[in-house]
CSV table of C-alpha atoms and ligand atoms in Angstrom, one decimal:
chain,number,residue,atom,x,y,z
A,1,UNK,CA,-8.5,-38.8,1.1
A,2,UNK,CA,-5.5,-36.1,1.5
A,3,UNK,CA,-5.3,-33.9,-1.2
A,4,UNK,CA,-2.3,-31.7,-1.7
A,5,UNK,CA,-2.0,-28.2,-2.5
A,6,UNK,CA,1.4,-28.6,-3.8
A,7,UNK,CA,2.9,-32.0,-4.9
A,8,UNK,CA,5.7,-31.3,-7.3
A,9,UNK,CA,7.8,-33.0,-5.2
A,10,UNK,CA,6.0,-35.9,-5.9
A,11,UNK,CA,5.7,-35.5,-9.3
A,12,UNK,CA,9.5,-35.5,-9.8
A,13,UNK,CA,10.1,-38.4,-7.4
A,14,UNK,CA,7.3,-40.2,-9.9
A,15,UNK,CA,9.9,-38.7,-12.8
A,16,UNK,CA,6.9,-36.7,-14.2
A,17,UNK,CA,7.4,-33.1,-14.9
A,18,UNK,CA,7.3,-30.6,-13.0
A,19,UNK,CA,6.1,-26.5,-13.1
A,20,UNK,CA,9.4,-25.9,-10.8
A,21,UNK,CA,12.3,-27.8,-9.3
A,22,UNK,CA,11.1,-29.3,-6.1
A,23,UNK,CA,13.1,-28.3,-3.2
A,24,UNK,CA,13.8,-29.3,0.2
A,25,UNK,CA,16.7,-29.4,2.7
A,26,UNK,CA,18.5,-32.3,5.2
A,27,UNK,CA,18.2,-31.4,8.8
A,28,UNK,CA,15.8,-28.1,7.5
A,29,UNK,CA,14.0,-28.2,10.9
A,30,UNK,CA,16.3,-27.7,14.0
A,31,UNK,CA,19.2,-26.3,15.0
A,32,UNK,CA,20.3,-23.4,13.0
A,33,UNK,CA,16.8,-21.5,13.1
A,34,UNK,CA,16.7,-19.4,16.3
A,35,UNK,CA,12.9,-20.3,16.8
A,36,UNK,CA,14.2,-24.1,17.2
A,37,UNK,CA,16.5,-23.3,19.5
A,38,UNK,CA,14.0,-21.3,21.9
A,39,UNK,CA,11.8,-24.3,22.0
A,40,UNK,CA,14.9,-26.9,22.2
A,41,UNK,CA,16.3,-24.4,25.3
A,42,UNK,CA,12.4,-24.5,26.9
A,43,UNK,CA,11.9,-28.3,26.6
A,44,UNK,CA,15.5,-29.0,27.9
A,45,UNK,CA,16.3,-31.6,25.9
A,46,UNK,CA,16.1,-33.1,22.1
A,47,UNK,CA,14.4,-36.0,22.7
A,48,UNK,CA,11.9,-34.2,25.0
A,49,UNK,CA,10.7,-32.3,21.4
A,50,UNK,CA,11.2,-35.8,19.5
A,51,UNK,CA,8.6,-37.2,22.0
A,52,UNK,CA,6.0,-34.3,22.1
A,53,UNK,CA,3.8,-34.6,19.1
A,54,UNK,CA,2.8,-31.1,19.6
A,55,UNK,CA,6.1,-29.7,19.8
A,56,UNK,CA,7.6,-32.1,16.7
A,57,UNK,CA,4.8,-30.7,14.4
A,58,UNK,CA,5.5,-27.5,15.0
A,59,UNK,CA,9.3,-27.4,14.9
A,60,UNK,CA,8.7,-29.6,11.4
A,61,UNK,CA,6.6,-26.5,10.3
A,62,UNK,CA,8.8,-23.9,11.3
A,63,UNK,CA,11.2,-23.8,8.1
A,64,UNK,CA,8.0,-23.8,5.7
A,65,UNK,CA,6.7,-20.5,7.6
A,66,UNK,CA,10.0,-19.3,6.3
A,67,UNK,CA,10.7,-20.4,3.4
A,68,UNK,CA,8.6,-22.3,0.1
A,69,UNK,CA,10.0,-25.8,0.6
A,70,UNK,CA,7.8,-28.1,-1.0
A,71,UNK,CA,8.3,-31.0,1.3
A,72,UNK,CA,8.0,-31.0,5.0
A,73,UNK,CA,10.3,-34.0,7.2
A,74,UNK,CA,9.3,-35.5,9.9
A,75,UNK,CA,10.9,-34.4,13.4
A,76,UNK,CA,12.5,-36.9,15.2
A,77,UNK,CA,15.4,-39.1,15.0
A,78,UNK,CA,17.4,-42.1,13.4
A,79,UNK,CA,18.2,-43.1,16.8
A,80,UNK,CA,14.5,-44.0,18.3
A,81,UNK,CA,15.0,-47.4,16.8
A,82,UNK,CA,18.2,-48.2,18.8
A,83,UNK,CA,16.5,-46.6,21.6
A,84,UNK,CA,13.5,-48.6,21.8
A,85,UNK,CA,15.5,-52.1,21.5
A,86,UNK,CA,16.7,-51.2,25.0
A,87,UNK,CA,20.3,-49.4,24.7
A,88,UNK,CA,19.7,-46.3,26.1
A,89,UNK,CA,19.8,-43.0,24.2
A,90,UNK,CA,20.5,-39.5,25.3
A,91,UNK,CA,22.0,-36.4,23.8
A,92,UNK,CA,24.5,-34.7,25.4
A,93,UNK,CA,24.9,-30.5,24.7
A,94,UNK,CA,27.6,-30.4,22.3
A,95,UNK,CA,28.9,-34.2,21.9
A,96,UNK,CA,25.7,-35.6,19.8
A,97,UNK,CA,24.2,-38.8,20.7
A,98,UNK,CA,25.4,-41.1,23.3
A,99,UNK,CA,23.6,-45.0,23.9
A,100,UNK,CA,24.2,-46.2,27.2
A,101,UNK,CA,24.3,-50.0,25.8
A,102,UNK,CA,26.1,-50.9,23.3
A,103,UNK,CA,26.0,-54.2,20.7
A,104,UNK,CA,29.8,-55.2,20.5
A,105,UNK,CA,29.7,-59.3,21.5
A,106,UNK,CA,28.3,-62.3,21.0
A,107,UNK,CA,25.7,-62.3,24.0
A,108,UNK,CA,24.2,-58.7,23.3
A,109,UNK,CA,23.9,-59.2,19.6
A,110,UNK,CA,22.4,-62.4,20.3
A,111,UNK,CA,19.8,-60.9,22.7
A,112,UNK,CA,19.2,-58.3,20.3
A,113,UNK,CA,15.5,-58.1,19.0
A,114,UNK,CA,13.1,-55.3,16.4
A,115,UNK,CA,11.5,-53.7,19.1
A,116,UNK,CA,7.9,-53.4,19.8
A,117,UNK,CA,5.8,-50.6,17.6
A,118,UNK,CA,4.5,-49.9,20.7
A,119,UNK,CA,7.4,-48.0,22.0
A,120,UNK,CA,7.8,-45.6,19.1
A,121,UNK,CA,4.2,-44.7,19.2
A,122,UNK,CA,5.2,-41.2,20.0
A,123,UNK,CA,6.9,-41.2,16.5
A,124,UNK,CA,3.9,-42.2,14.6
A,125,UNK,CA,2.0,-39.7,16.9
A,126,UNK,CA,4.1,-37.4,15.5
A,127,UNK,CA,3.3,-38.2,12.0
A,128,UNK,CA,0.0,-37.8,12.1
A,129,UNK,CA,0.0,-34.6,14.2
A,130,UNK,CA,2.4,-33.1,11.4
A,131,UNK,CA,0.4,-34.1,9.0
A,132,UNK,CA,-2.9,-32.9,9.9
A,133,UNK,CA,-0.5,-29.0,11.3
A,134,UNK,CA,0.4,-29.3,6.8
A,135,UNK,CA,-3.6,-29.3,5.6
A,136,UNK,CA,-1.9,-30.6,2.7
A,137,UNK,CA,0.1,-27.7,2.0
A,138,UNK,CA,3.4,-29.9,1.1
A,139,UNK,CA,3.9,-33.5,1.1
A,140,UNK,CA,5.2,-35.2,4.5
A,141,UNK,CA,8.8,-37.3,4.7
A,142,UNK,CA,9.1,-40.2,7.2
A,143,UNK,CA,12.2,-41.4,7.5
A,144,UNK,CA,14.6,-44.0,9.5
A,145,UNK,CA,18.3,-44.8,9.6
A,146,UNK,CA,19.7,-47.1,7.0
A,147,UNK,CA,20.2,-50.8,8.9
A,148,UNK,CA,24.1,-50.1,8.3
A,149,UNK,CA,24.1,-46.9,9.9
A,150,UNK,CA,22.1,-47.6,13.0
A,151,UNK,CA,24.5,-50.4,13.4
A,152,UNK,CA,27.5,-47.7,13.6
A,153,UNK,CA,26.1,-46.1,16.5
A,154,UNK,CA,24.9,-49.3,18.0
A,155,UNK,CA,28.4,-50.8,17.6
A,156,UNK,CA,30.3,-47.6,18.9
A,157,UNK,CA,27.7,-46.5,21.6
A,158,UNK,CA,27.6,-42.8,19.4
A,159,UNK,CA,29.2,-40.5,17.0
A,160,UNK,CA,32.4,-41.6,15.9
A,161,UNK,CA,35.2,-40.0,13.5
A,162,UNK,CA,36.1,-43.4,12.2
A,163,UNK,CA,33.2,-46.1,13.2
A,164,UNK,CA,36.5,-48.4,14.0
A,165,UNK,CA,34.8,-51.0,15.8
A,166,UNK,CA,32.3,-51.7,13.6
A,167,UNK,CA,35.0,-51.6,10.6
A,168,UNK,CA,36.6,-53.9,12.6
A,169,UNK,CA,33.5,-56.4,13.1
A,170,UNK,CA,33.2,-56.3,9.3
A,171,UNK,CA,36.1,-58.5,8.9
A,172,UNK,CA,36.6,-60.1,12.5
A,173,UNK,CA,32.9,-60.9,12.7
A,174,UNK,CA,31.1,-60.7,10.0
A,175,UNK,CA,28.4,-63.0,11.1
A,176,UNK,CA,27.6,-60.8,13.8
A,177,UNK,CA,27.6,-57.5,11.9
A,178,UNK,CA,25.1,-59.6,9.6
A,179,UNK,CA,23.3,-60.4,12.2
A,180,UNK,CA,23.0,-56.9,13.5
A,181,UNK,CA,21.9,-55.4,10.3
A,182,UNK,CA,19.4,-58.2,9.7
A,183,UNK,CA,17.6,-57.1,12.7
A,184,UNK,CA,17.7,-53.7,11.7
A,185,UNK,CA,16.2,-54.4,8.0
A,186,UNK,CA,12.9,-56.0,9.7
A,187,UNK,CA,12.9,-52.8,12.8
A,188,UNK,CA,13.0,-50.2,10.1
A,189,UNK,CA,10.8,-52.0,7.6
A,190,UNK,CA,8.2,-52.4,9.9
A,191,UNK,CA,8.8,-48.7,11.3
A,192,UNK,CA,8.8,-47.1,8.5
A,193,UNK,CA,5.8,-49.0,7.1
A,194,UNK,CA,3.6,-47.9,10.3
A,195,UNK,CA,4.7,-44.1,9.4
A,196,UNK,CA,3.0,-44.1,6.0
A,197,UNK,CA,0.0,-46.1,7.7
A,198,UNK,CA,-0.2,-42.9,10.0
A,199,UNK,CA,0.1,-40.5,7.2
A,200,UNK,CA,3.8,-40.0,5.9
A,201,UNK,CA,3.9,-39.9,2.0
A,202,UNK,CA,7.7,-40.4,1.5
A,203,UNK,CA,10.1,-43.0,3.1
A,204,UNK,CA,13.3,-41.6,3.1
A,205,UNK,CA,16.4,-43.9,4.3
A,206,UNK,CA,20.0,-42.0,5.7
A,207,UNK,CA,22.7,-43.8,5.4
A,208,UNK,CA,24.9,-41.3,5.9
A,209,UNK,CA,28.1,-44.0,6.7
A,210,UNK,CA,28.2,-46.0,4.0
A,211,UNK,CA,31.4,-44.3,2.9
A,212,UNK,CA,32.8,-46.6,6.5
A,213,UNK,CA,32.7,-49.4,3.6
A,214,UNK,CA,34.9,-51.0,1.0
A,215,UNK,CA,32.6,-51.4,-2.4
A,216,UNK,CA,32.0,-55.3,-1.4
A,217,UNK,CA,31.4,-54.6,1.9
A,218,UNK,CA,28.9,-51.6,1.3
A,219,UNK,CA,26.7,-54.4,-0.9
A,220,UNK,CA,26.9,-57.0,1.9
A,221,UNK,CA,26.4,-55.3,4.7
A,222,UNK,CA,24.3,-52.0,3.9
A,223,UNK,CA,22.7,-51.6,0.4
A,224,UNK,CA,21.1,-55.7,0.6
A,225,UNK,CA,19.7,-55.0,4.2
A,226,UNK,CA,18.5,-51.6,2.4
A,227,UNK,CA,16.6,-54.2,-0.3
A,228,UNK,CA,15.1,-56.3,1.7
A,229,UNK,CA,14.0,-52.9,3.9
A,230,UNK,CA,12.6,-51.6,0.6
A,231,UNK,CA,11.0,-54.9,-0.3
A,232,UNK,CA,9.0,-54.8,2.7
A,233,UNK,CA,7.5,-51.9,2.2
A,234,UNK,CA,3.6,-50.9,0.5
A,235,UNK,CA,4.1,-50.7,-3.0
A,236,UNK,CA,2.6,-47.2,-3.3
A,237,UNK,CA,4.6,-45.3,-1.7
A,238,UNK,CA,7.8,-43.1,-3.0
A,239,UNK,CA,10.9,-44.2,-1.9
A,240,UNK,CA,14.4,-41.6,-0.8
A,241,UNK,CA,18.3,-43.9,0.0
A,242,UNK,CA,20.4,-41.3,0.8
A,243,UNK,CA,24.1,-42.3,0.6
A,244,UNK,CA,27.3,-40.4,1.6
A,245,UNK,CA,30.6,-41.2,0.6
A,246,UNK,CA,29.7,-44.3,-1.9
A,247,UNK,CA,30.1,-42.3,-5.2
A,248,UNK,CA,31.9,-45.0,-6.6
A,249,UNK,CA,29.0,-47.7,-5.6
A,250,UNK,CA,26.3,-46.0,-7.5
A,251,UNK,CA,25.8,-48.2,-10.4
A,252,UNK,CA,25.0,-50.6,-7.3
A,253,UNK,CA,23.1,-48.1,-5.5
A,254,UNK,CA,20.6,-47.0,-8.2
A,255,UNK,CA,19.5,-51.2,-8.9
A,256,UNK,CA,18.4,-50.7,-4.9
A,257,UNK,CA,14.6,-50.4,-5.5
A,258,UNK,CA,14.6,-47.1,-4.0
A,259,UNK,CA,12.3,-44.5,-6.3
A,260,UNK,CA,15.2,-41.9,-5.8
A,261,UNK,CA,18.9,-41.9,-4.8
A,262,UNK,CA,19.6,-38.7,-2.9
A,263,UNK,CA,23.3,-38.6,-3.6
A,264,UNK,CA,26.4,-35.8,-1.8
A,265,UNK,CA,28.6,-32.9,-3.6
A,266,UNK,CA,31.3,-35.4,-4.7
A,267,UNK,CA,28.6,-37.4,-7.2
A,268,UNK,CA,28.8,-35.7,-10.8
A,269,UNK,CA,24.8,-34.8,-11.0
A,270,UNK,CA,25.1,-34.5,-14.7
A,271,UNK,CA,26.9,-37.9,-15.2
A,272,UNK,CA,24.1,-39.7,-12.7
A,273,UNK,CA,21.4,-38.3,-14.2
A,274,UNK,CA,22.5,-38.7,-18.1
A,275,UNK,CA,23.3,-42.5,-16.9
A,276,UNK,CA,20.8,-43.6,-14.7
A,277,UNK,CA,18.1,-41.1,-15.3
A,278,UNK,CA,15.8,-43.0,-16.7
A,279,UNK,CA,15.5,-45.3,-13.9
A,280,UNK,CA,15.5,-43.8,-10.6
A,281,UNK,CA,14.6,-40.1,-9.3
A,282,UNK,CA,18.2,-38.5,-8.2
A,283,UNK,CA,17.8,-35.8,-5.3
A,284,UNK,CA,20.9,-33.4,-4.1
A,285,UNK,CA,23.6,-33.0,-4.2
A,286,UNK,CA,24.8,-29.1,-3.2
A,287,UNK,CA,27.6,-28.9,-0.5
A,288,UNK,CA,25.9,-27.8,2.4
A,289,UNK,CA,28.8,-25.0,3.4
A,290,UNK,CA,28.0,-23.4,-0.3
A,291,UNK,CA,25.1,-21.8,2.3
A,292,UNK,CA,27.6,-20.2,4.5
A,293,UNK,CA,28.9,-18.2,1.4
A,294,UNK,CA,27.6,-14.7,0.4
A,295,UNK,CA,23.8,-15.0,-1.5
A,296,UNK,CA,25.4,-14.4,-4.8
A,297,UNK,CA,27.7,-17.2,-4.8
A,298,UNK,CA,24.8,-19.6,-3.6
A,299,UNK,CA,22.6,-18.3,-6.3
A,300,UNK,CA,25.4,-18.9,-8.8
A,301,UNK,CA,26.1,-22.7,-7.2
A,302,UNK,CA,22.6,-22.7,-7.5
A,303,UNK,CA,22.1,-22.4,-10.9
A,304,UNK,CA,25.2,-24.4,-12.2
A,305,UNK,CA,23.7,-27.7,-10.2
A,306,UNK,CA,20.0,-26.7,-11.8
A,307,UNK,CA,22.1,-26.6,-15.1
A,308,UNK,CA,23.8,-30.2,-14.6
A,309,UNK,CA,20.7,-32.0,-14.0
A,310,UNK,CA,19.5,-31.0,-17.0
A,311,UNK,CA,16.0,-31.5,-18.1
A,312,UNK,CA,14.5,-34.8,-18.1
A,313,UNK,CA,11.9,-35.2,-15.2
A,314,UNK,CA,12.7,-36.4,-11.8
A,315,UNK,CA,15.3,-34.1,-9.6
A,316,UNK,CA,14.7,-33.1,-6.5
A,317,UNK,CA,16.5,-29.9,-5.5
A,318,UNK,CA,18.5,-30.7,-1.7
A,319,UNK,CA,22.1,-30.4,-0.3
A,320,UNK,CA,24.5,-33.1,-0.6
A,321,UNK,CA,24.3,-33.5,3.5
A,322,UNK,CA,22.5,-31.7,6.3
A,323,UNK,CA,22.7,-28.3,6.7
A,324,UNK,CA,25.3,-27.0,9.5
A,325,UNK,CA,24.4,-25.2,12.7
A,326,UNK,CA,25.6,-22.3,11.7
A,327,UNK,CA,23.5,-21.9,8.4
A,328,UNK,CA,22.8,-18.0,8.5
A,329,UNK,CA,18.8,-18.5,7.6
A,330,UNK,CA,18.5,-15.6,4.8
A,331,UNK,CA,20.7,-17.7,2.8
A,332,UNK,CA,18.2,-20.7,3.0
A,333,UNK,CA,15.4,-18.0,1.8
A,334,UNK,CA,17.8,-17.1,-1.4
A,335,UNK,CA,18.7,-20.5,-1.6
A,336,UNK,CA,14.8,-21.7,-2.4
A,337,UNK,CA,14.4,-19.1,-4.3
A,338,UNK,CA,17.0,-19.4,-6.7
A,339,UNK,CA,15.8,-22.7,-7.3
A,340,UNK,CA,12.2,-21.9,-8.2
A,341,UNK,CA,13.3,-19.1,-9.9
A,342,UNK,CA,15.3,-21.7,-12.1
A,343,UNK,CA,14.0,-23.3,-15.6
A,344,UNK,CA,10.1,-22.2,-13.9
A,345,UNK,CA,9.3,-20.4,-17.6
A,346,UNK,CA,10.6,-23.6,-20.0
A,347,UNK,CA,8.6,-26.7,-18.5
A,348,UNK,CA,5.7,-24.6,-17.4
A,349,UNK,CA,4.3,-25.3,-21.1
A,350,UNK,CA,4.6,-29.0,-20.2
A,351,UNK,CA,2.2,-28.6,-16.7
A,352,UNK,CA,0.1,-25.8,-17.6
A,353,UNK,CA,-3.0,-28.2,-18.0
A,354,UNK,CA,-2.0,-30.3,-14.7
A,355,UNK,CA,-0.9,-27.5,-12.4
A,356,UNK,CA,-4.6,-26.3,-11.6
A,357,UNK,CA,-5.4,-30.0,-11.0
A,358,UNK,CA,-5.1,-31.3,-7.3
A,359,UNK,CA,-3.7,-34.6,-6.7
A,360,UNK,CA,-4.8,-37.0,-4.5
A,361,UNK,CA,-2.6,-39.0,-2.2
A,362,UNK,CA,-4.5,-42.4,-3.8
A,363,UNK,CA,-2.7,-40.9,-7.0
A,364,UNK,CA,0.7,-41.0,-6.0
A,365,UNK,CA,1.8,-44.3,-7.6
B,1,CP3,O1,15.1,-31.5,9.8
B,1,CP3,C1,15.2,-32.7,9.7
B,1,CP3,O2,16.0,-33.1,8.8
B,1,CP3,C2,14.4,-33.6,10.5
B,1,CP3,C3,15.0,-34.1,11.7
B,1,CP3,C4,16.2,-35.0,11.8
B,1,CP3,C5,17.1,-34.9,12.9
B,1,CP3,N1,18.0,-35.9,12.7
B,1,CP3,C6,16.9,-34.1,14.0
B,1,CP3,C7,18.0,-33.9,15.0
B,1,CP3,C8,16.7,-35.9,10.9
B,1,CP3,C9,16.3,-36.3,9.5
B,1,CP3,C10,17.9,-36.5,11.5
B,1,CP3,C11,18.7,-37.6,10.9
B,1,CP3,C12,19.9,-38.1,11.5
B,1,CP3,N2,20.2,-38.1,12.9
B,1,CP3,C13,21.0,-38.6,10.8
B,1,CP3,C14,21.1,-38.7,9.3
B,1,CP3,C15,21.3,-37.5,8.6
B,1,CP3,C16,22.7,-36.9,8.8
B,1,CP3,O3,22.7,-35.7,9.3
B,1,CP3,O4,23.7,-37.5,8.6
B,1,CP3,C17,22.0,-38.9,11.8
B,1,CP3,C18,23.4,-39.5,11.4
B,1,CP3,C19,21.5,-38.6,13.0
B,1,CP3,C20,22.1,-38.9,14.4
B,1,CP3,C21,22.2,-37.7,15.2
B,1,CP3,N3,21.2,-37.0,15.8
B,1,CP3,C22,23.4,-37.0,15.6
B,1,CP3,C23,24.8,-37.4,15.1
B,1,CP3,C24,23.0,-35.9,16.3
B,1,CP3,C25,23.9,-34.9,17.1
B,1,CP3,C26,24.5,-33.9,16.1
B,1,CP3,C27,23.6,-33.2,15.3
B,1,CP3,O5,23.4,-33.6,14.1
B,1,CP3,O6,22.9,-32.2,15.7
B,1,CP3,C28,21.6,-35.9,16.4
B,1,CP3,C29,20.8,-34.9,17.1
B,1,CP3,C30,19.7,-34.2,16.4
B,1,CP3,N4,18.9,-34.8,15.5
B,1,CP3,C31,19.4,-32.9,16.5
B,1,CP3,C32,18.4,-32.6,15.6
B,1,CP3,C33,17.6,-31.3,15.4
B,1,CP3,C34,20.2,-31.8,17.4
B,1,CP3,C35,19.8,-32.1,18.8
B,1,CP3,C36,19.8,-30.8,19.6
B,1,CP3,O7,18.9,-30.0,19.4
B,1,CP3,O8,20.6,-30.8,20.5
């Protein structure tokens, strides 16, 4: 039995309250923290760390030795998944991810298959070597790619301004796009379920494309794959969807079964939370560039977003996308603590009894 030093975060995903407002960043481990990047430069390549549990627990630990995040994430990738059904991923310096394969016709879609566990062992490696590196400090996020979203890379073969081809599919072949994302929905289930087997506590869905889609085609072909991937998974553990671009999909988006919706900058935080609330855990939403702005201004953006979500239980403190390359790291460090600074003194009242208490991970549903 884990038990966690500090598990506010999971409190507030559960929508109890909390002594502070949990706080933890997209993309916090990597590439704008100069100890990342002497690691990435020694092991010459990104999926070289991904695959090395060693090397993925520490870079996952790397931000918390900066900074009191009270969640840790996973190192790794969206893209194993895609990888291990056979299309070939590699990174290039500078471009972003590139799949040798991709799924764009009748034949490969029809050969298309979940892959076998076996060939992401190095990912649930990972988890457990990350979670035993955290003792139990913080809590530990597994993630995946939403189905819809690792179809966008599978369709287009990488990164894409527009994802045209697989906008395209949506109305030339929808059958096959379904087909696609059907596959997906039982690959990341099954993926993500053998991550909290090997010790994640969260499961935390990106589906950072589903902007790419009209409001019908968003429900067809990404948020029911993301309930049938949510379906399939143990009933005890906390759930994360993240959604960019689908602000006006959220009544949708919230009826998901996730535990918590993390939503971007262009969702009113105030408005979700005073409408949906009561229901689901809501997580974001600050514009990741705020952090390139002087400390002052991010303490200020800080404490307006701390202001809109207002009081009831269950908000999570992130940005509204991952943080950029060239996040100057000091400004993470005021970021966090503007946020635990924030409302610490008029809950604490609330927790005072609990917040000596350790929680158990058997506790967390
Ligand atoms: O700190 C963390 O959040 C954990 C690690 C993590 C990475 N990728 C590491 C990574 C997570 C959660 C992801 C998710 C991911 N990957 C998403 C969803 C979130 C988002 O940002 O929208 C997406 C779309 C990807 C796909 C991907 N992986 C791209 C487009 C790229 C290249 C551009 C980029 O973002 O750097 C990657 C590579 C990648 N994934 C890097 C890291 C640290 C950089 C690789 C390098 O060091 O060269």
């Amino acid at each position: 039995m884990t038990v966690l030093a500090n598990d506010t975060f999971l409190r507030a995903l559960r929508r109890e309250p909390t002594s502070h407002v949990p706080v933890w960043l997209m993309r916090q481990a990597g590439r704008y923290l100069p100890e990342y990047a002497k690691l990435r430069a020694r092991a010459g390549s990104f999926m070289a760390l991904a695959k090395n549990p060693e090397l993925a627990a520490e870079i996952a630990l790397q931000p918390l030795a900066r900074f009191a995040l009270d969640a840790a994430i996973l190192f790794s990738d969206i893209l194993t998944i895609p990888d291990a059904m056979g299309l070939g991923l590699s990174f290039t310096e500078g471009e972003g991810p590139r799949f040798a394969r991709t799924t764009v016709d009748e034949r490969t879609i029809a050969a298309l298959s979940a892959p076998d566990l076996e060939e992401l062992r190095y990912v649930f490696d990972a988890v457990r070597t990350t979670k035993h590196a955290l003792a139990g400090r913080v809590p530990l996020i597994g993630f995946a790619g939403s189905p819809f979203t690792l179809a966008c890379y599978m369709v287009e073969g990488g990164a894409s301004a527009d994802f045209a081809n697989v906008r395209t599919m949506a109305f030339a072949r929808p059958d096959l796009l379904d087909r696609i994302v059907r596959i997906n929905a039982v690959a990341v289930a099954d993926y993500l379920a053998e991550q909290a087997r090997a010790g994640a506590d969260v499961l935390m869905l990106f589906d950072t494309w589903a902007g790419m889609l009209s409001p019908a085609a968003y429900r067809r072909f990404s948020l029911a794959p993301i309930g049938s991937v949510l379906e399939r998974l143990p009933r005890d553990v906390r759930t994360i969807v993240f959604a960019k671009g689908v602000a006006a999909s959220l009544p949708a988006l919230v009826t998901c079964g996730a535990s918590c919706i993390g939503v971007d900058w262009t969702v009113d935080l105030g408005d979700a939370r005073r409408q949906y609330g009561d229901r689901v855990a809501f997580q974001g939403n600050l514009d990741p560039l705020a952090l390139l702005a002087n400390p002052e201004s991010i303490r200020r953006a800080v404490a307006d977003m701390i202001a809109a979500a207002g009081e009831q239980p269950g908000y999570v403190f992130n940005v509204g996308h991952g943080l950029v390359p060239s996040t100057p790291p000091d400004h993470v460090a005021a970021l966090v603590d503007a946020v635990h600074g924030a409302r610490s003194s008029r809950v604490e009242a609330t927790c005072s009894e609990r917040s000596g208490t350790a929680a158990t991970v058997d506790g967390r549903g």
